[in-house]
Coordinates of C-alpha atoms in Angstrom, one line a residue:
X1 CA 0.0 0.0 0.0
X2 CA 1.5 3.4 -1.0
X3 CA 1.3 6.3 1.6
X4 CA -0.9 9.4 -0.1
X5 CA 1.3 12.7 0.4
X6 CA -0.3 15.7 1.4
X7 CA -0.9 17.1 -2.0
X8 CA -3.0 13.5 -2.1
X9 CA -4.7 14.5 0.8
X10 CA -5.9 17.6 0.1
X11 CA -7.2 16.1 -3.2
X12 CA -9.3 13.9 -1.2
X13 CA -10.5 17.0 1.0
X14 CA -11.1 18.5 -2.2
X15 CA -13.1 16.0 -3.8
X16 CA -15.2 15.2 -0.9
X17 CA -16.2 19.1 -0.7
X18 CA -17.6 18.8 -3.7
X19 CA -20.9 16.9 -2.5
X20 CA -22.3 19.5 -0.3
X21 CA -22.1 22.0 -3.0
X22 CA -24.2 20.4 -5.6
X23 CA -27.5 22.1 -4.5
X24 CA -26.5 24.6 -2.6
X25 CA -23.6 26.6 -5.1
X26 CA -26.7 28.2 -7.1
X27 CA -28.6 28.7 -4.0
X28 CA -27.4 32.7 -4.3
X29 CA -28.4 33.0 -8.2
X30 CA -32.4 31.6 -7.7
X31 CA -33.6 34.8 -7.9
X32 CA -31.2 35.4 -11.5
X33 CA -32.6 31.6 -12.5
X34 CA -36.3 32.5 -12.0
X35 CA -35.9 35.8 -14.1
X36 CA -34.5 34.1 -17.3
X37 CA -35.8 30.5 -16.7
X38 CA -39.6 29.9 -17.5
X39 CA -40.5 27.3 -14.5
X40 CA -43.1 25.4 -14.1
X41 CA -41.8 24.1 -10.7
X42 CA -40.8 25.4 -7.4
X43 CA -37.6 26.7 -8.3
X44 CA -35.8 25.4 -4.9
X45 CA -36.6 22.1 -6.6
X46 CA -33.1 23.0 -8.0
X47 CA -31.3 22.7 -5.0
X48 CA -33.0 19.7 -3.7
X49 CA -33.2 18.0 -6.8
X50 CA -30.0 16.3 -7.0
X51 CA -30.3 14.8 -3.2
X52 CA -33.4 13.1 -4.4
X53 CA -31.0 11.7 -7.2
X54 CA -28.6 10.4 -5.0
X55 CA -31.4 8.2 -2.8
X56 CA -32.3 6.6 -6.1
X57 CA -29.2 5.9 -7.6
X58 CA -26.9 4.7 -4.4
X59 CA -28.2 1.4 -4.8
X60 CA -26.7 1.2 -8.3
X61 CA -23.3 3.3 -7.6
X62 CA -23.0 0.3 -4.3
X63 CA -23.4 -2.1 -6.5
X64 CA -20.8 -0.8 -8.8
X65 CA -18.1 0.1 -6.6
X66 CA -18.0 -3.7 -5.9
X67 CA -17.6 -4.2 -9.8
X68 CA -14.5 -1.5 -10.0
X69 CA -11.9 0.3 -8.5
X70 CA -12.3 3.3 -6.1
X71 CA -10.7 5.7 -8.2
X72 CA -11.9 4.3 -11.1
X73 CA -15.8 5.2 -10.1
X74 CA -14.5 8.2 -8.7
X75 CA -14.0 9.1 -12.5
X76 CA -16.6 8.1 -14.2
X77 CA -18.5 10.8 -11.2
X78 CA -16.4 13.5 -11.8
X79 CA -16.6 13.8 -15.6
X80 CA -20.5 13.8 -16.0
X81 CA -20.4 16.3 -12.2
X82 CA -18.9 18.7 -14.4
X83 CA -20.8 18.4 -17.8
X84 CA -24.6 17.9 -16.1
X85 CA -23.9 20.8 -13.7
X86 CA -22.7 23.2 -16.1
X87 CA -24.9 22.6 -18.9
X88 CA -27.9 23.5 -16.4
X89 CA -27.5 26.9 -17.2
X90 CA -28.3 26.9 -20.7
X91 CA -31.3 24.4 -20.6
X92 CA -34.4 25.8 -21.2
X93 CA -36.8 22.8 -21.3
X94 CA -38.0 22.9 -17.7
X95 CA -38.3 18.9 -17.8
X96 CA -34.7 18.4 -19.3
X97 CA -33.5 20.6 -16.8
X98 CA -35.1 18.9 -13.8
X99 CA -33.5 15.3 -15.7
X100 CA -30.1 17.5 -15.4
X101 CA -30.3 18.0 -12.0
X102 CA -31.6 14.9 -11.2
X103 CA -28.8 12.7 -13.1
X104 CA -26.3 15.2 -11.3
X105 CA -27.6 13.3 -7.9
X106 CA -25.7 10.2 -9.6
X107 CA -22.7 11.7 -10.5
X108 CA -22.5 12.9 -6.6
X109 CA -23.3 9.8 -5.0
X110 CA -20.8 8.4 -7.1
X111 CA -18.2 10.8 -5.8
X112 CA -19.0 10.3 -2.3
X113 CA -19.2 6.5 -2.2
X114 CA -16.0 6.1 -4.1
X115 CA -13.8 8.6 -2.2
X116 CA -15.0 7.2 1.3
X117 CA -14.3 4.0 -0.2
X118 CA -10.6 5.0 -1.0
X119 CA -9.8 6.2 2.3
X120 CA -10.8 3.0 3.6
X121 CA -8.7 0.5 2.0
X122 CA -6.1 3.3 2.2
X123 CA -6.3 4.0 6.0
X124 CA -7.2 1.7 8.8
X125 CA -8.3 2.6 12.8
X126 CA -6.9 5.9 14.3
X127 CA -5.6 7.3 11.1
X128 CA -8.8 6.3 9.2
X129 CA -10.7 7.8 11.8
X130 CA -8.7 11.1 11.6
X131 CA -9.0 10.9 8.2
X132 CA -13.0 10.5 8.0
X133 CA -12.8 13.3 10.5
X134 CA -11.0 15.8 8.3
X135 CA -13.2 15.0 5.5
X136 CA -16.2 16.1 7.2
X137 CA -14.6 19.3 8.2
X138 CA -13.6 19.7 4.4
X139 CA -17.2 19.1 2.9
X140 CA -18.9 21.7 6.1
X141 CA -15.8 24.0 4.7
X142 CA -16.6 23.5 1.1
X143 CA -19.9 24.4 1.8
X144 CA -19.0 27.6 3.4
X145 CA -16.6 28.7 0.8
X146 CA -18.6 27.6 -2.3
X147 CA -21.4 29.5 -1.1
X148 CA -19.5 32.3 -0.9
X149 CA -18.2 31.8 -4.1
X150 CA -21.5 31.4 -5.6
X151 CA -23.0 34.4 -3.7
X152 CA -20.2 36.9 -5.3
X153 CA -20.8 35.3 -8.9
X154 CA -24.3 35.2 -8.5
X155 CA -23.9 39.1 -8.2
X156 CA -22.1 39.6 -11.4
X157 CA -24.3 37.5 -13.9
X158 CA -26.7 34.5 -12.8
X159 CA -25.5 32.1 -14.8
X160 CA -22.1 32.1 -13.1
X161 CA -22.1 30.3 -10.3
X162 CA -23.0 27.0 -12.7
X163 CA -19.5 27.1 -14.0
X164 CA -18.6 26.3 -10.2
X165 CA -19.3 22.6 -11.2
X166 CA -16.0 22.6 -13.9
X167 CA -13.6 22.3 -10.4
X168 CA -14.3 18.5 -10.8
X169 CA -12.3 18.8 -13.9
X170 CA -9.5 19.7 -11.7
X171 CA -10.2 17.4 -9.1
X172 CA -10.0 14.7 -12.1
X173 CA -6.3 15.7 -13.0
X174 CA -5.2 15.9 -9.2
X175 CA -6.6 12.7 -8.4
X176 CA -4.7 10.6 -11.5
X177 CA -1.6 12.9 -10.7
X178 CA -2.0 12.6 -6.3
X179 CA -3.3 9.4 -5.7
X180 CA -1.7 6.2 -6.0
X181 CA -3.7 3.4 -7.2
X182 CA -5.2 0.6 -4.8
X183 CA -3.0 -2.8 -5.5
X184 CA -5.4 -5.6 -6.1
X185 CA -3.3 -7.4 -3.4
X186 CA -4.5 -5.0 -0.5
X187 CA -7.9 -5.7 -1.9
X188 CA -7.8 -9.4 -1.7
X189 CA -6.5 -8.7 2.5
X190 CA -9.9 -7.5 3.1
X191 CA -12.0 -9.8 4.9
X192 CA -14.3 -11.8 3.4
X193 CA -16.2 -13.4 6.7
X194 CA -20.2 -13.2 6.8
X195 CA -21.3 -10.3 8.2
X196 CA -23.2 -11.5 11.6
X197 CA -26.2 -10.5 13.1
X198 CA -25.1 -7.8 15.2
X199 CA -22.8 -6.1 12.5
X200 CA -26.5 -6.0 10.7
X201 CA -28.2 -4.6 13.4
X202 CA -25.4 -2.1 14.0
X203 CA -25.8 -0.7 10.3
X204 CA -29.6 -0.6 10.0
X205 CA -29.1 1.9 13.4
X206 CA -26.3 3.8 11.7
X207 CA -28.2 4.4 8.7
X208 CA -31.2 5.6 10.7
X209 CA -29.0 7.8 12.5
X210 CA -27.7 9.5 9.7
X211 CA -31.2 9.7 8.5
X212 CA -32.2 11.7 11.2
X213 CA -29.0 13.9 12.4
X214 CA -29.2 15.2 8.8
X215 CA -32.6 15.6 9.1
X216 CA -32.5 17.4 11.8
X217 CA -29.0 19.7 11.0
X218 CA -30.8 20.4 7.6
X219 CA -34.1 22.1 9.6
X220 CA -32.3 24.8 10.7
X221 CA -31.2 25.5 6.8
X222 CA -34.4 25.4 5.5
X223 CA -36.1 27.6 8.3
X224 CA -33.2 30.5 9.0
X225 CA -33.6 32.1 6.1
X226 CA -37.1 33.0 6.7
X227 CA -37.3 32.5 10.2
X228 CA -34.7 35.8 10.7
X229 CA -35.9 38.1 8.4
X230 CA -38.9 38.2 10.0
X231 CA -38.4 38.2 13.8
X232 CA -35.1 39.5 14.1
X233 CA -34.9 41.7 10.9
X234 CA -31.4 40.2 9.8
X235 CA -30.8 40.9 6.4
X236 CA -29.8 37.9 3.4
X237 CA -26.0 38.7 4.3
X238 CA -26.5 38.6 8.2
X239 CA -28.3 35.4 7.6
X240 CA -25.7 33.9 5.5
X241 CA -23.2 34.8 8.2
X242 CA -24.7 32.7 11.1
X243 CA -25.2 29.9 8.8
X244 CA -21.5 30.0 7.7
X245 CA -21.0 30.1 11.7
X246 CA -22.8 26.6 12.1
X247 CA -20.9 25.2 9.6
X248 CA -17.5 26.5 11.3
X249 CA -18.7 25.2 14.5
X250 CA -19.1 21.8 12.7
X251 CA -15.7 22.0 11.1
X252 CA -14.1 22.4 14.7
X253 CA -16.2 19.6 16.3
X254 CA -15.9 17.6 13.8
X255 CA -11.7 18.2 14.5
X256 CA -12.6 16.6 18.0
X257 CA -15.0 13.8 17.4
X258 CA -12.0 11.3 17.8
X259 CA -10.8 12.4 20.6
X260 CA -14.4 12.4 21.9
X261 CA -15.0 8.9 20.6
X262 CA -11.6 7.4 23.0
X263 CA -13.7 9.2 26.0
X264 CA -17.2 8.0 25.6
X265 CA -17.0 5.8 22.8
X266 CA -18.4 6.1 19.4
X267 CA -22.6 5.3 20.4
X268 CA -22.4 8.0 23.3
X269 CA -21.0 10.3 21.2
X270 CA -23.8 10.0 18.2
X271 CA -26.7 9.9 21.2
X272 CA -24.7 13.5 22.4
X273 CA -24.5 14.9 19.4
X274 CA -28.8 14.3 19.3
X275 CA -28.7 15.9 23.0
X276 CA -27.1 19.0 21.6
X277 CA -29.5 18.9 18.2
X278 CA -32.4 19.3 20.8
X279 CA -30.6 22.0 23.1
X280 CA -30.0 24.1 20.1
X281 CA -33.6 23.8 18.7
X282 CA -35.0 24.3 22.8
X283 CA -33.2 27.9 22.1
X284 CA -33.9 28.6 19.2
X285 CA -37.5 28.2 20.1
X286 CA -37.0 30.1 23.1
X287 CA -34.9 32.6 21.4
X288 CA -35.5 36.9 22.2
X289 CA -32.2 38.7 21.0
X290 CA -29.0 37.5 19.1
X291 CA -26.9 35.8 22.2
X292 CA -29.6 32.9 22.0
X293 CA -28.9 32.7 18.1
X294 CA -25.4 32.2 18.6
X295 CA -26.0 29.6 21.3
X296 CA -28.1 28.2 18.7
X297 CA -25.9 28.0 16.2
X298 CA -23.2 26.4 18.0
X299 CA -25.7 23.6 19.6
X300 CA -26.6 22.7 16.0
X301 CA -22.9 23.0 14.9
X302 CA -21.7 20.6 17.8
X303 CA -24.4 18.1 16.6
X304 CA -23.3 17.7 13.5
X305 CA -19.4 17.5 14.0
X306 CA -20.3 14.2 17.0
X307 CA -22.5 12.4 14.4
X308 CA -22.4 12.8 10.8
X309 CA -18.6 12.2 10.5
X310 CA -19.0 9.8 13.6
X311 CA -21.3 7.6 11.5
X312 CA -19.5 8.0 8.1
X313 CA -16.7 6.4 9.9
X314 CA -18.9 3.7 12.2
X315 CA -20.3 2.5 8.5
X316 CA -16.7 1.6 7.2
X317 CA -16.1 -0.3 10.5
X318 CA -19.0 -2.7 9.7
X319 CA -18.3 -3.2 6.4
X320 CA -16.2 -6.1 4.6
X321 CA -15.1 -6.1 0.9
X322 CA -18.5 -8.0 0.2
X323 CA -20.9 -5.3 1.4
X324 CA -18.6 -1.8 1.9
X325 CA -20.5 -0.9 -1.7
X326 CA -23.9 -1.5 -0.8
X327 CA -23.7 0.1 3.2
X328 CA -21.8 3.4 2.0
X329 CA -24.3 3.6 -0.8
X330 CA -27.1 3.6 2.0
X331 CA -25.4 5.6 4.1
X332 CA -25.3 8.2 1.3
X333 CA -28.9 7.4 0.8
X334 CA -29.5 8.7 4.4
X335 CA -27.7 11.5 4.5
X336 CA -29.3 13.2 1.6
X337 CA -32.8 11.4 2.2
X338 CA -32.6 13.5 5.6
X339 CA -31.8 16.6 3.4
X340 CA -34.7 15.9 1.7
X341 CA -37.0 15.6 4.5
X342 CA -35.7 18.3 6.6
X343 CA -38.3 20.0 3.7
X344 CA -41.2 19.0 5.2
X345 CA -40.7 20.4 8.7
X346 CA -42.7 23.8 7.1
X347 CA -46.1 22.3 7.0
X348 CA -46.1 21.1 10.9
X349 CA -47.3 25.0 11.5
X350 CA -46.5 28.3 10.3
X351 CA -45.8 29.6 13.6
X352 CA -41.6 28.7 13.8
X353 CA -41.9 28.4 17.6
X354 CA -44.1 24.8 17.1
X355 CA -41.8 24.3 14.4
X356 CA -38.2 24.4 16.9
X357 CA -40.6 23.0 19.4
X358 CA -41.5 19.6 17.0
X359 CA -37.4 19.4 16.0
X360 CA -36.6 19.5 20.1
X361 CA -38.8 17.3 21.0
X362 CA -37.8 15.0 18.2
X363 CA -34.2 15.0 18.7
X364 CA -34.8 14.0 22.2
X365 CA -36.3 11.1 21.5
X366 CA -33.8 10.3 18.8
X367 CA -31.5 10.1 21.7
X368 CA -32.7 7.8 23.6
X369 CA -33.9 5.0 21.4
X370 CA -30.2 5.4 19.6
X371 CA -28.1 5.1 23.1
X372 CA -31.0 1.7 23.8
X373 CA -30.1 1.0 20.5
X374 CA -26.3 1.2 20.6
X375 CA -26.2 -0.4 23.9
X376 CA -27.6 -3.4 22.4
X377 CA -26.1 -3.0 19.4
X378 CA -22.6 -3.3 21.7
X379 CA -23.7 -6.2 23.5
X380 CA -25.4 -8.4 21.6

């Protein structure tokens, strides 16, 4: 096995960045979009689109990564990332465009499934750990940062920020030039024993869990941007900025989750990562001036970094060569499934206070059937 330099690293940081940015890099530009697009659709079906095409096609791109090589999937996602997000800005045909987005959900399922795949034959316990860690940072930092990007382009001309999707054209030159193939001999070291009962069990709760910590990170998304406005008169940018704060709340946690995980161990740290979903949500229900917000935002921030990152990693560890395809693919499944979802927290009430209220309670519970759950995951 070849050791991946640090130019190889940050290829893989790079490349994993690119899956939260698929909906969200024209987020900025929607207003542009609806001016010179004639929709027939909600036009934030643009955003959510491809996440809808990723829980469809995991299945398949599970399936294939146990028919081909890490880094050769990782290609065949990168090519058609670039082509099917750019070309989005020049389709008029409102159903050909929502088949573009849609297909784009493929190409990005196929980039995360393949890349998480890589740094699991190429890493193994602490360092893989570190390494899953890091990655999450880098896709809450890509988000961040291609927002950004997106917002300023957005400015200049609306169909900018589309031509955000060619960096996977780089990322497809630094990954033949960084990364050093898998040898088929490392491959064949993998275990091949029949995945028991409790390794079974232990998945179906990891993929619930990412399910639902998405879910509920993804609530606070869809509701800050109208929730602020109106009750604390924050404008887009001010918005955009405590957002951008989550996320670099979840980037630091997400630096600690190992550390956390040698203290309590890695089911205690999902369950507290639920316990400080619900705290955040209690405030944010609760909340009067912009201390509470803050408070808010780094209770949803901690949440993420001691679970979705956690879980990414606890699905490698229950994998063999056998089924790694077919549990990362629904592990990607969950992640953006709970995207998807987090949508329909809006018709619970129009009143936001219920709405915090619901996602509190919810995460609560969440905590404790996961920690049962775990616990007899553990000793079973």
């Amino acid at each position: 096995m070849k050791k991946i330099s640090n130019f190889g690293i940050f290829t893989l940081l790079l490349v994993s960045s690119l899956t939260i940015m698929v909906g969200t890099v024209i987020a900025p530009s929607l207003s542009g979009i609806i001016q010179h697009k004639d929709l027939g659709f909600s036009p934030s079906w643009l955003i959510t689109l491809p996440s809808l095409g990723v829980v469809v096609f995991a299945p398949l791109i599970g399936w294939l990564l146990n028919k081909m090589s890490p880094l050769k999937l990782l290609a065949y996602g990168l090519i058609p990332y670039a082509v099917l997000g750019l070309i989005g800005a020049f389709i008029d045909n409102q159903y050909l465009l929502i088949l573009d987005r849609f297909l784009l959900g493929a190409a990005t399922v196929a980039i995360q499934v393949s890349v998480t795949a890589y740094i699991a034959a190429q890493y193994e316990g602490e360092a893989r750990m570190k390494m899953i860690a890091w990655q999450g940072m880098a896709i809450e930092l890509g988000g961040v940062v291609f927002l950004a990007i997106g917002g300023i382009l957005g400015e200049m001309f609306w169909q900018y920020p589309f031509y955000i999707y060619l960096i996977a054209l780089v990322c497809l030159l630094l990954v033949f030039k960084t990364l050093p193939k898998i040898e088929e001999s490392d491959r064949e070291e993998e275990t091949s024993a029949e995945v028991t009962t409790r390794e079974k069990l232990k998945t179906r709760i990891i993929v619930a869990s990412s399910l639902l910590a998405m879910m509920l990170f993804f609530i606070g998304f869809v509701t800050l941007p109208l929730y602020l406005p109106t009750n604390f008169g924050f404008s887009e940018s001010e918005t955009g900025y405590l957002m951008a704060f989550i996320s670099v709340i979840a980037i630091i946690t997400a630096s600690q989750m190992p550390s956390m995980v040698k203290l309590l161990g890695d089911g205690k740290t999902v369950t507290l990562g639920f316990v400080f979903f619900m705290l955040g949500y209690i405030v944010l229900a609760l909340a009067t001036s912009v201390p509470f917000l803050i408070l808010t935002a780094i209770c949803i921030g901690i949440g993420f970094g001691f679970t979705i990152p956690l879980l990414n990693h606890m699905t490698i560890e229950v994998s063999n060569s056998q089924n790694q395809g077919k549990n990362l693919g629904l592990f990607s499944m969950a992640v953006f499934g709970g995207q998807f979802l987090s949508t329909f927290i809006e018709y619970i009430s129009k009143n936001y206070m219920a709405v915090y209220g619901v996602a509190a309670a919810l995460a609560l519970v969440i905590a404790l059937v996961m920690y049962y759950q775990f616990q007899k995951a553990n000793k079973d």
